[in-house]
PDB file of C-alpha atoms in Angstrom:
ATOM      1  CA  MET M   1       8.038 -10.973  12.739  1.00  0.00           C
ATOM      2  CA  ARG M   2      11.434  -9.295  13.828  1.00  0.00           C
ATOM      3  CA  THR M   3      12.448  -9.286  10.022  1.00  0.00           C
ATOM      4  CA  PHE M   4       9.382  -7.460   9.140  1.00  0.00           C
ATOM      5  CA  PHE M   5      10.195  -4.609  11.680  1.00  0.00           C
ATOM      6  CA  ASP M   6      13.920  -4.659  10.342  1.00  0.00           C
ATOM      7  CA  LYS M   7      12.761  -3.739   6.902  1.00  0.00           C
ATOM      8  CA  LEU M   8      10.398  -1.011   7.689  1.00  0.00           C
ATOM      9  CA  VAL M   9      11.106   2.449   6.213  1.00  0.00           C
ATOM     10  CA  CYS M  10      12.029   4.674   9.267  1.00  0.00           C
ATOM     11  CA  ASP M  11      12.363   7.996   7.416  1.00  0.00           C
ATOM     12  CA  SER M  12       9.773  10.469   7.290  1.00  0.00           C
ATOM     13  CA  ALA M  13       7.041  10.509   4.762  1.00  0.00           C
ATOM     14  CA  ALA M  14       8.122  13.602   3.000  1.00  0.00           C
ATOM     15  CA  ASN M  15      11.847  11.844   2.335  1.00  0.00           C
ATOM     16  CA  PHE M  16      10.152   8.628   1.381  1.00  0.00           C
ATOM     17  CA  TYR M  17       8.084  10.463  -1.395  1.00  0.00           C
ATOM     18  CA  LYS M  18      11.078  12.135  -2.649  1.00  0.00           C
ATOM     19  CA  MET M  19      12.763   8.826  -2.785  1.00  0.00           C
ATOM     20  CA  MET M  20       9.884   7.064  -4.368  1.00  0.00           C
ATOM     21  CA  GLU M  21       9.684   9.875  -7.013  1.00  0.00           C
ATOM     22  CA  ASP M  22      13.569   9.350  -7.803  1.00  0.00           C
ATOM     23  CA  ARG M  23      12.881   5.850  -8.414  1.00  0.00           C
ATOM     24  CA  LEU M  24      10.399   6.665 -10.766  1.00  0.00           C
ATOM     25  CA  LEU M  25      12.534   9.107 -12.772  1.00  0.00           C
ATOM     26  CA  LYS M  26      15.288   6.653 -12.887  1.00  0.00           C
ATOM     27  CA  LYS M  27      12.838   3.920 -14.356  1.00  0.00           C
ATOM     28  CA  GLU M  28      13.724   1.490 -11.563  1.00  0.00           C
ATOM     29  CA  LYS M  29      11.127  -1.052  -9.985  1.00  0.00           C
ATOM     30  CA  MET M  30       9.876  -0.757  -6.571  1.00  0.00           C
ATOM     31  CA  PHE M  31       7.316  -2.923  -4.860  1.00  0.00           C
ATOM     32  CA  ILE M  32       5.730  -1.133  -1.935  1.00  0.00           C
ATOM     33  CA  VAL M  33       3.932  -3.095   0.718  1.00  0.00           C
ATOM     34  CA  THR M  34       1.819  -0.601   3.117  1.00  0.00           C
ATOM     35  CA  ALA M  35       1.896  -2.250   6.397  1.00  0.00           C
ATOM     36  CA  ASN M  36      -0.435  -2.528   9.367  1.00  0.00           C
ATOM     37  CA  PRO M  37      -0.706  -5.052  12.227  1.00  0.00           C
ATOM     38  CA  GLU M  38      -2.924  -7.310  10.095  1.00  0.00           C
ATOM     39  CA  THR M  39      -0.254  -7.178   7.390  1.00  0.00           C
ATOM     40  CA  PHE M  40       2.335  -8.559   9.925  1.00  0.00           C
ATOM     41  CA  MET M  41       0.176 -10.997  11.655  1.00  0.00           C
ATOM     42  CA  LYS M  42      -0.481 -12.764   8.091  1.00  0.00           C
ATOM     43  CA  GLY M  43       3.025 -12.763   7.336  1.00  0.00           C
ATOM     44  CA  THR M  44       3.452 -14.778  10.819  1.00  0.00           C
ATOM     45  CA  GLN M  45       0.439 -17.095   9.632  1.00  0.00           C
ATOM     46  CA  ASP M  46       1.172 -17.671   5.959  1.00  0.00           C
ATOM     47  CA  GLU M  47       4.767 -18.894   4.765  1.00  0.00           C
ATOM     48  CA  ASP M  48       4.289 -17.454   1.367  1.00  0.00           C
ATOM     49  CA  PHE M  49       3.181 -14.064   2.393  1.00  0.00           C
ATOM     50  CA  CYS M  50       6.203 -13.971   5.045  1.00  0.00           C
ATOM     51  CA  ARG M  51       8.517 -14.966   1.952  1.00  0.00           C
ATOM     52  CA  LEU M  52       7.071 -11.849   0.149  1.00  0.00           C
ATOM     53  CA  LEU M  53       7.459  -9.471   3.131  1.00  0.00           C
ATOM     54  CA  GLU M  54      11.108 -10.679   3.538  1.00  0.00           C
ATOM     55  CA  ASP M  55      12.106 -10.559   0.131  1.00  0.00           C
ATOM     56  CA  LYS M  56      14.717  -7.993  -0.586  1.00  0.00           C
ATOM     57  CA  ARG M  57      12.681  -6.362  -3.569  1.00  0.00           C
ATOM     58  CA  THR M  58       9.902  -5.481  -1.116  1.00  0.00           C
ATOM     59  CA  THR M  59       9.682  -2.074   0.412  1.00  0.00           C
ATOM     60  CA  ILE M  60       7.608  -2.107   3.656  1.00  0.00           C
ATOM     61  CA  VAL M  61       6.228   1.339   4.908  1.00  0.00           C
ATOM     62  CA  PRO M  62       4.467   1.838   8.286  1.00  0.00           C
ATOM     63  CA  ASP M  63       0.787   2.632   7.187  1.00  0.00           C
ATOM     64  CA  GLY M  64      -0.863   1.747  10.592  1.00  0.00           C
ATOM     65  CA  ILE M  65      -0.345   3.566  13.627  1.00  0.00           C
ATOM     66  CA  GLY M  66      -0.289   0.448  15.619  1.00  0.00           C
ATOM     67  CA  ILE M  67       2.854  -0.433  13.641  1.00  0.00           C
ATOM     68  CA  VAL M  68       4.558   3.143  14.667  1.00  0.00           C
ATOM     69  CA  LYS M  69       3.415   2.660  18.148  1.00  0.00           C
ATOM     70  CA  VAL M  70       4.774  -0.857  18.514  1.00  0.00           C
ATOM     71  CA  CYS M  71       8.003   0.267  16.968  1.00  0.00           C
ATOM     72  CA  ASP M  72       8.641   2.904  19.568  1.00  0.00           C
ATOM     73  CA  MET M  73       7.736   0.711  22.139  1.00  0.00           C
ATOM     74  CA  ILE M  74      10.528  -2.074  21.078  1.00  0.00           C
ATOM     75  CA  GLY M  75      13.001   0.403  19.785  1.00  0.00           C
ATOM     76  CA  TYR M  76      12.753   0.781  16.155  1.00  0.00           C
ATOM     77  CA  PRO M  77      13.182   4.260  15.027  1.00  0.00           C
ATOM     78  CA  VAL M  78      10.328   4.827  12.960  1.00  0.00           C
ATOM     79  CA  LYS M  79       9.196   8.535  12.504  1.00  0.00           C
ATOM     80  CA  GLU M  80       5.755   8.311  11.277  1.00  0.00           C
ATOM     81  CA  ARG M  81       2.864   6.836   9.454  1.00  0.00           C
ATOM     82  CA  ILE M  82       3.152   6.887   5.609  1.00  0.00           C
ATOM     83  CA  PRO M  83      -0.549   6.018   4.536  1.00  0.00           C
ATOM     84  CA  GLY M  84      -1.134   4.013   1.538  1.00  0.00           C
ATOM     85  CA  VAL M  85      -3.851   6.654   0.252  1.00  0.00           C
ATOM     86  CA  GLU M  86      -1.198   9.471   0.621  1.00  0.00           C
ATOM     87  CA  ILE M  87       1.226   7.256  -1.530  1.00  0.00           C
ATOM     88  CA  ALA M  88      -1.259   6.598  -4.127  1.00  0.00           C
ATOM     89  CA  GLU M  89      -2.052  10.430  -4.289  1.00  0.00           C
ATOM     90  CA  LYS M  90       1.649  11.303  -4.443  1.00  0.00           C
ATOM     91  CA  LEU M  91       2.056   8.920  -7.315  1.00  0.00           C
ATOM     92  CA  LEU M  92      -0.922  10.404  -9.242  1.00  0.00           C
ATOM     93  CA  GLN M  93       0.949  13.863  -8.816  1.00  0.00           C
ATOM     94  CA  ASN M  94       4.256  12.504  -9.918  1.00  0.00           C
ATOM     95  CA  ALA M  95       2.593  10.776 -13.049  1.00  0.00           C
ATOM     96  CA  ASP M  96       1.152  14.039 -13.865  1.00  0.00           C
ATOM     97  CA  ASP M  97       4.457  16.045 -13.365  1.00  0.00           C
ATOM     98  CA  HIS M  98       6.353  13.686 -15.486  1.00  0.00           C
ATOM     99  CA  HIS M  99       3.907  12.215 -18.191  1.00  0.00           C
ATOM    100  CA  SER M 100       4.115   8.751 -16.771  1.00  0.00           C
ATOM    101  CA  LYS M 101       2.370   5.684 -17.765  1.00  0.00           C
ATOM    102  CA  LEU M 102      -0.235   4.393 -15.113  1.00  0.00           C
ATOM    103  CA  ALA M 103      -2.111   1.171 -14.825  1.00  0.00           C
ATOM    104  CA  LEU M 104      -5.264   1.013 -12.150  1.00  0.00           C
ATOM    105  CA  PHE M 105      -6.288  -2.527 -11.066  1.00  0.00           C
ATOM    106  CA  GLY M 106      -9.173  -3.117  -8.660  1.00  0.00           C
ATOM    107  CA  ALA M 107     -12.413  -1.635  -6.980  1.00  0.00           C
ATOM    108  CA  LYS M 108     -15.787  -1.685  -8.246  1.00  0.00           C
ATOM    109  CA  SER M 109     -16.528  -0.501 -11.792  1.00  0.00           C
ATOM    110  CA  GLU M 110     -18.381   2.593 -10.637  1.00  0.00           C
ATOM    111  CA  VAL M 111     -15.468   3.420  -8.296  1.00  0.00           C
ATOM    112  CA  LEU M 112     -12.972   3.084 -10.882  1.00  0.00           C
ATOM    113  CA  ASN M 113     -14.985   4.890 -13.401  1.00  0.00           C
ATOM    114  CA  ARG M 114     -15.204   7.694 -11.061  1.00  0.00           C
ATOM    115  CA  LEU M 115     -11.598   7.567 -10.417  1.00  0.00           C
ATOM    116  CA  LYS M 116     -10.738   7.620 -14.197  1.00  0.00           C
ATOM    117  CA  GLY M 117     -12.825  10.535 -14.490  1.00  0.00           C
ATOM    118  CA  LYS M 118     -10.997  12.359 -11.568  1.00  0.00           C
ATOM    119  CA  ILE M 119      -7.661  11.444 -13.270  1.00  0.00           C
ATOM    120  CA  ASN M 120      -8.741  12.965 -16.664  1.00  0.00           C
ATOM    121  CA  ASP M 121      -9.900  16.184 -15.072  1.00  0.00           C
ATOM    122  CA  HIS M 122      -7.217  16.897 -12.555  1.00  0.00           C
ATOM    123  CA  TYR M 123      -4.139  14.989 -13.993  1.00  0.00           C
ATOM    124  CA  PRO M 124      -4.190  15.504 -17.626  1.00  0.00           C
ATOM    125  CA  ASN M 125      -0.650  14.540 -18.306  1.00  0.00           C
ATOM    126  CA  ILE M 126      -0.988  10.988 -16.985  1.00  0.00           C
ATOM    127  CA  ASP M 127      -0.889   8.223 -19.655  1.00  0.00           C
ATOM    128  CA  LEU M 128      -3.667   5.771 -18.325  1.00  0.00           C
ATOM    129  CA  VAL M 129      -2.592   2.617 -20.127  1.00  0.00           C
ATOM    130  CA  LEU M 130      -5.006   0.373 -18.579  1.00  0.00           C
ATOM    131  CA  ALA M 131      -7.757   0.316 -15.958  1.00  0.00           C
ATOM    132  CA  VAL M 132      -9.553  -2.742 -15.029  1.00  0.00           C
ATOM    133  CA  ASP M 133     -12.027  -3.381 -12.070  1.00  0.00           C
ATOM    134  CA  GLY M 134     -11.340  -5.939  -9.373  1.00  0.00           C
ATOM    135  CA  TYR M 135     -14.275  -8.189 -10.157  1.00  0.00           C
ATOM    136  CA  ILE M 136     -12.691  -9.946 -13.219  1.00  0.00           C
ATOM    137  CA  LYS M 137     -11.759 -13.742 -12.669  1.00  0.00           C
ATOM    138  CA  GLU M 138      -8.625 -13.801 -14.673  1.00  0.00           C
ATOM    139  CA  LYS M 139      -6.624 -11.388 -12.363  1.00  0.00           C
ATOM    140  CA  ASP M 140      -3.309 -13.109 -13.289  1.00  0.00           C
ATOM    141  CA  GLN M 141      -4.071 -12.433 -17.135  1.00  0.00           C
ATOM    142  CA  VAL M 142      -4.613  -8.918 -16.307  1.00  0.00           C
ATOM    143  CA  MET M 143      -1.243  -8.572 -14.264  1.00  0.00           C
ATOM    144  CA  GLN M 144       0.406  -9.978 -17.404  1.00  0.00           C
ATOM    145  CA  GLU M 145      -1.212  -7.521 -19.731  1.00  0.00           C
ATOM    146  CA  ILE M 146      -0.410  -4.652 -17.490  1.00  0.00           C
ATOM    147  CA  ALA M 147       3.282  -5.754 -17.524  1.00  0.00           C
ATOM    148  CA  MET M 148       3.253  -6.067 -21.477  1.00  0.00           C
ATOM    149  CA  LEU M 149       2.396  -2.244 -21.313  1.00  0.00           C
ATOM    150  CA  HIS M 150       5.476  -1.229 -19.449  1.00  0.00           C
ATOM    151  CA  PRO M 151       3.809   1.152 -16.963  1.00  0.00           C
ATOM    152  CA  ASP M 152       5.552   3.488 -14.779  1.00  0.00           C
ATOM    153  CA  ILE M 153       3.242   3.130 -12.051  1.00  0.00           C
ATOM    154  CA  VAL M 154       0.734   0.513 -11.119  1.00  0.00           C
ATOM    155  CA  LEU M 155      -1.702   0.587  -8.291  1.00  0.00           C
ATOM    156  CA  VAL M 156      -3.589  -2.420  -7.190  1.00  0.00           C
ATOM    157  CA  ALA M 157      -6.715  -2.329  -5.083  1.00  0.00           C
ATOM    158  CA  LEU M 158      -7.787  -5.863  -4.242  1.00  0.00           C
ATOM    159  CA  GLY M 159      -7.452  -5.675  -0.430  1.00  0.00           C
ATOM    160  CA  ILE M 160      -4.517  -7.482   1.590  1.00  0.00           C
ATOM    161  CA  PRO M 161      -3.071  -9.891   1.064  1.00  0.00           C
ATOM    162  CA  ALA M 162      -4.554 -10.634  -2.620  1.00  0.00           C
ATOM    163  CA  GLN M 163      -3.155  -7.309  -3.889  1.00  0.00           C
ATOM    164  CA  GLU M 164       0.243  -8.113  -2.682  1.00  0.00           C
ATOM    165  CA  GLN M 165       0.372 -11.579  -3.531  1.00  0.00           C
ATOM    166  CA  LEU M 166      -0.753 -10.787  -7.101  1.00  0.00           C
ATOM    167  CA  ILE M 167       1.912  -8.381  -7.474  1.00  0.00           C
ATOM    168  CA  TYR M 168       4.723 -10.655  -6.116  1.00  0.00           C
ATOM    169  CA  ARG M 169       3.823 -13.346  -8.502  1.00  0.00           C
ATOM    170  CA  HIS M 170       4.354 -11.286 -11.581  1.00  0.00           C
ATOM    171  CA  LEU M 171       7.043  -8.859  -9.999  1.00  0.00           C
ATOM    172  CA  ASN M 172       9.558 -10.388 -12.461  1.00  0.00           C
ATOM    173  CA  GLU M 173       7.590  -9.559 -15.586  1.00  0.00           C
ATOM    174  CA  PHE M 174       7.704  -5.832 -14.870  1.00  0.00           C
ATOM    175  CA  ASP M 175      11.137  -4.079 -16.390  1.00  0.00           C
ATOM    176  CA  HIS M 176      10.588  -1.061 -14.262  1.00  0.00           C
ATOM    177  CA  GLY M 177       7.770   0.822 -12.435  1.00  0.00           C
ATOM    178  CA  ILE M 178       6.600   1.634  -8.758  1.00  0.00           C
ATOM    179  CA  LEU M 179       3.847  -1.195  -8.042  1.00  0.00           C
ATOM    180  CA  VAL M 180       1.857  -0.703  -4.745  1.00  0.00           C
ATOM    181  CA  GLY M 181      -1.073  -2.460  -3.176  1.00  0.00           C
ATOM    182  CA  VAL M 182      -3.306   0.320  -1.954  1.00  0.00           C
ATOM    183  CA  GLY M 183      -6.190  -1.402  -0.443  1.00  0.00           C
ATOM    184  CA  GLY M 184      -9.453   0.844  -0.266  1.00  0.00           C
ATOM    185  CA  SER M 185      -7.656   3.969  -1.718  1.00  0.00           C
ATOM    186  CA  PHE M 186      -9.511   3.937  -4.788  1.00  0.00           C
ATOM    187  CA  ASP M 187     -12.868   4.606  -3.097  1.00  0.00           C
ATOM    188  CA  VAL M 188     -11.244   7.524  -1.287  1.00  0.00           C
ATOM    189  CA  MET M 189      -9.491   8.939  -4.206  1.00  0.00           C
ATOM    190  CA  SER M 190     -12.565   8.765  -6.398  1.00  0.00           C
ATOM    191  CA  GLY M 191     -14.625  10.522  -3.936  1.00  0.00           C
ATOM    192  CA  CYS M 192     -16.793   7.427  -3.394  1.00  0.00           C
ATOM    193  CA  LYS M 193     -15.747   7.248   0.246  1.00  0.00           C
ATOM    194  CA  LYS M 194     -14.565  10.241   2.435  1.00  0.00           C
ATOM    195  CA  ARG M 195     -11.270  10.013   4.053  1.00  0.00           C
ATOM    196  CA  ALA M 196     -11.355  10.787   7.985  1.00  0.00           C
ATOM    197  CA  PRO M 197     -11.522  14.349   8.959  1.00  0.00           C
ATOM    198  CA  LYS M 198      -8.004  16.291   9.267  1.00  0.00           C
ATOM    199  CA  ILE M 199      -8.348  16.117  13.039  1.00  0.00           C
ATOM    200  CA  PHE M 200      -8.606  12.428  13.010  1.00  0.00           C
ATOM    201  CA  ILE M 201      -5.658  12.055  10.938  1.00  0.00           C
ATOM    202  CA  LYS M 202      -3.459  14.497  12.789  1.00  0.00           C
ATOM    203  CA  CYS M 203      -4.364  12.586  16.086  1.00  0.00           C
ATOM    204  CA  ASN M 204      -3.580   9.180  14.490  1.00  0.00           C
ATOM    205  CA  LEU M 205      -7.438   8.233  15.014  1.00  0.00           C
ATOM    206  CA  GLU M 206      -8.097   7.442  11.411  1.00  0.00           C
ATOM    207  CA  TRP M 207      -8.602   3.746  12.295  1.00  0.00           C
ATOM    208  CA  LEU M 208     -11.131   4.924  14.975  1.00  0.00           C
ATOM    209  CA  TYR M 209     -13.246   6.988  12.118  1.00  0.00           C
ATOM    210  CA  ARG M 210     -13.092   4.088   9.793  1.00  0.00           C
ATOM    211  CA  ILE M 211     -14.509   1.708  12.453  1.00  0.00           C
ATOM    212  CA  ALA M 212     -17.307   4.213  13.400  1.00  0.00           C
ATOM    213  CA  LYS M 213     -18.248   4.318   9.849  1.00  0.00           C
ATOM    214  CA  GLU M 214     -18.008   0.564   9.254  1.00  0.00           C
ATOM    215  CA  PRO M 215     -18.780  -1.238  12.506  1.00  0.00           C
ATOM    216  CA  SER M 216     -17.987  -4.727  10.920  1.00  0.00           C
ATOM    217  CA  ARG M 217     -14.212  -3.815  10.884  1.00  0.00           C
ATOM    218  CA  LEU M 218     -14.237  -3.907  14.607  1.00  0.00           C
ATOM    219  CA  GLY M 219     -13.771  -7.641  15.176  1.00  0.00           C
ATOM    220  CA  ARG M 220     -10.991  -8.140  12.658  1.00  0.00           C
ATOM    221  CA  PHE M 221      -9.309  -4.679  13.991  1.00  0.00           C
ATOM    222  CA  TYR M 222      -9.392  -6.159  17.550  1.00  0.00           C
ATOM    223  CA  LYS M 223      -8.192  -9.647  16.717  1.00  0.00           C
ATOM    224  CA  ASN M 224      -5.372  -8.609  14.827  1.00  0.00           C
ATOM    225  CA  ASN M 225      -4.333  -5.675  16.846  1.00  0.00           C
ATOM    226  CA  VAL M 226      -4.366  -7.542  20.081  1.00  0.00           C
ATOM    227  CA  LYS M 227      -2.481 -10.590  18.734  1.00  0.00           C
ATOM    228  CA  PHE M 228       0.095  -8.146  17.220  1.00  0.00           C
ATOM    229  CA  ILE M 229       0.958  -6.174  20.134  1.00  0.00           C
ATOM    230  CA  ARG M 230       1.095  -9.395  22.273  1.00  0.00           C
ATOM    231  CA  MET M 231       3.728 -10.896  19.665  1.00  0.00           C
ATOM    232  CA  ALA M 232       5.766  -7.811  19.096  1.00  0.00           C
ATOM    233  CA  SER M 233       5.968  -6.735  22.784  1.00  0.00           C
ATOM    234  CA  LYS M 234       8.304  -9.746  23.228  1.00  0.00           C
ATOM    235  CA  LEU M 235      10.920  -8.276  20.564  1.00  0.00           C
ATOM    236  CA  LYS M 236      13.509  -5.954  21.107  1.00  0.00           C
ATOM    237  CA  ARG M 237      15.451  -4.266  18.327  1.00  0.00           C
ATOM    238  CA  ARG M 238      18.687  -5.585  17.661  1.00  0.00           C
ATOM    239  CA  SER M 239      21.522  -3.558  18.967  1.00  0.00           C
TER     240      SER M 239
END
């Protein structure tokens, strides 16, 4: 697990967004993993996912507040959360500013259709080259098709770890582009679900709001976070 912490982006969200935009403009390739405790726990349990996280081509950002708090506890200088939904929103704005090519993959068809409508209304300069819902069976075939379209940005909303593993399997097929697994962000971005009120976000209690709205999350949250804290508390940052 130590190697996962060693790879975490420690800079501010603002600086990371600037770096992300620079990579976009330079037509470079960037694979972003938005990490919470569940992400790191899966990395300790699955050899293939561990390899994905440790790959030098993978950029890991601290999405969950649990990651940030534990980093502070064990001596890693992570400044703040960099939420996946905000990364996705920044990329939409970047795509509109720079007339970029965008591909969307994941979520339910009704969610995706609403997101497409929002992009059409609010981001008219985006070139949406492909949008496919997450219920298609041939997901690898879709990723191959996306790669052939040479998009500048690829947002995949299939949930962890499926979205990251799918991107990773096809990473070499992309000559450039910012590729991100964004979980349930399409639901929020489309307006199908509301993000937590600002006071929850400001107080780093967005996780509590989600559990209150969806109590079924509680078991998974408790299981992953308790194990994560126990394992991570044994680590200290290398001097």
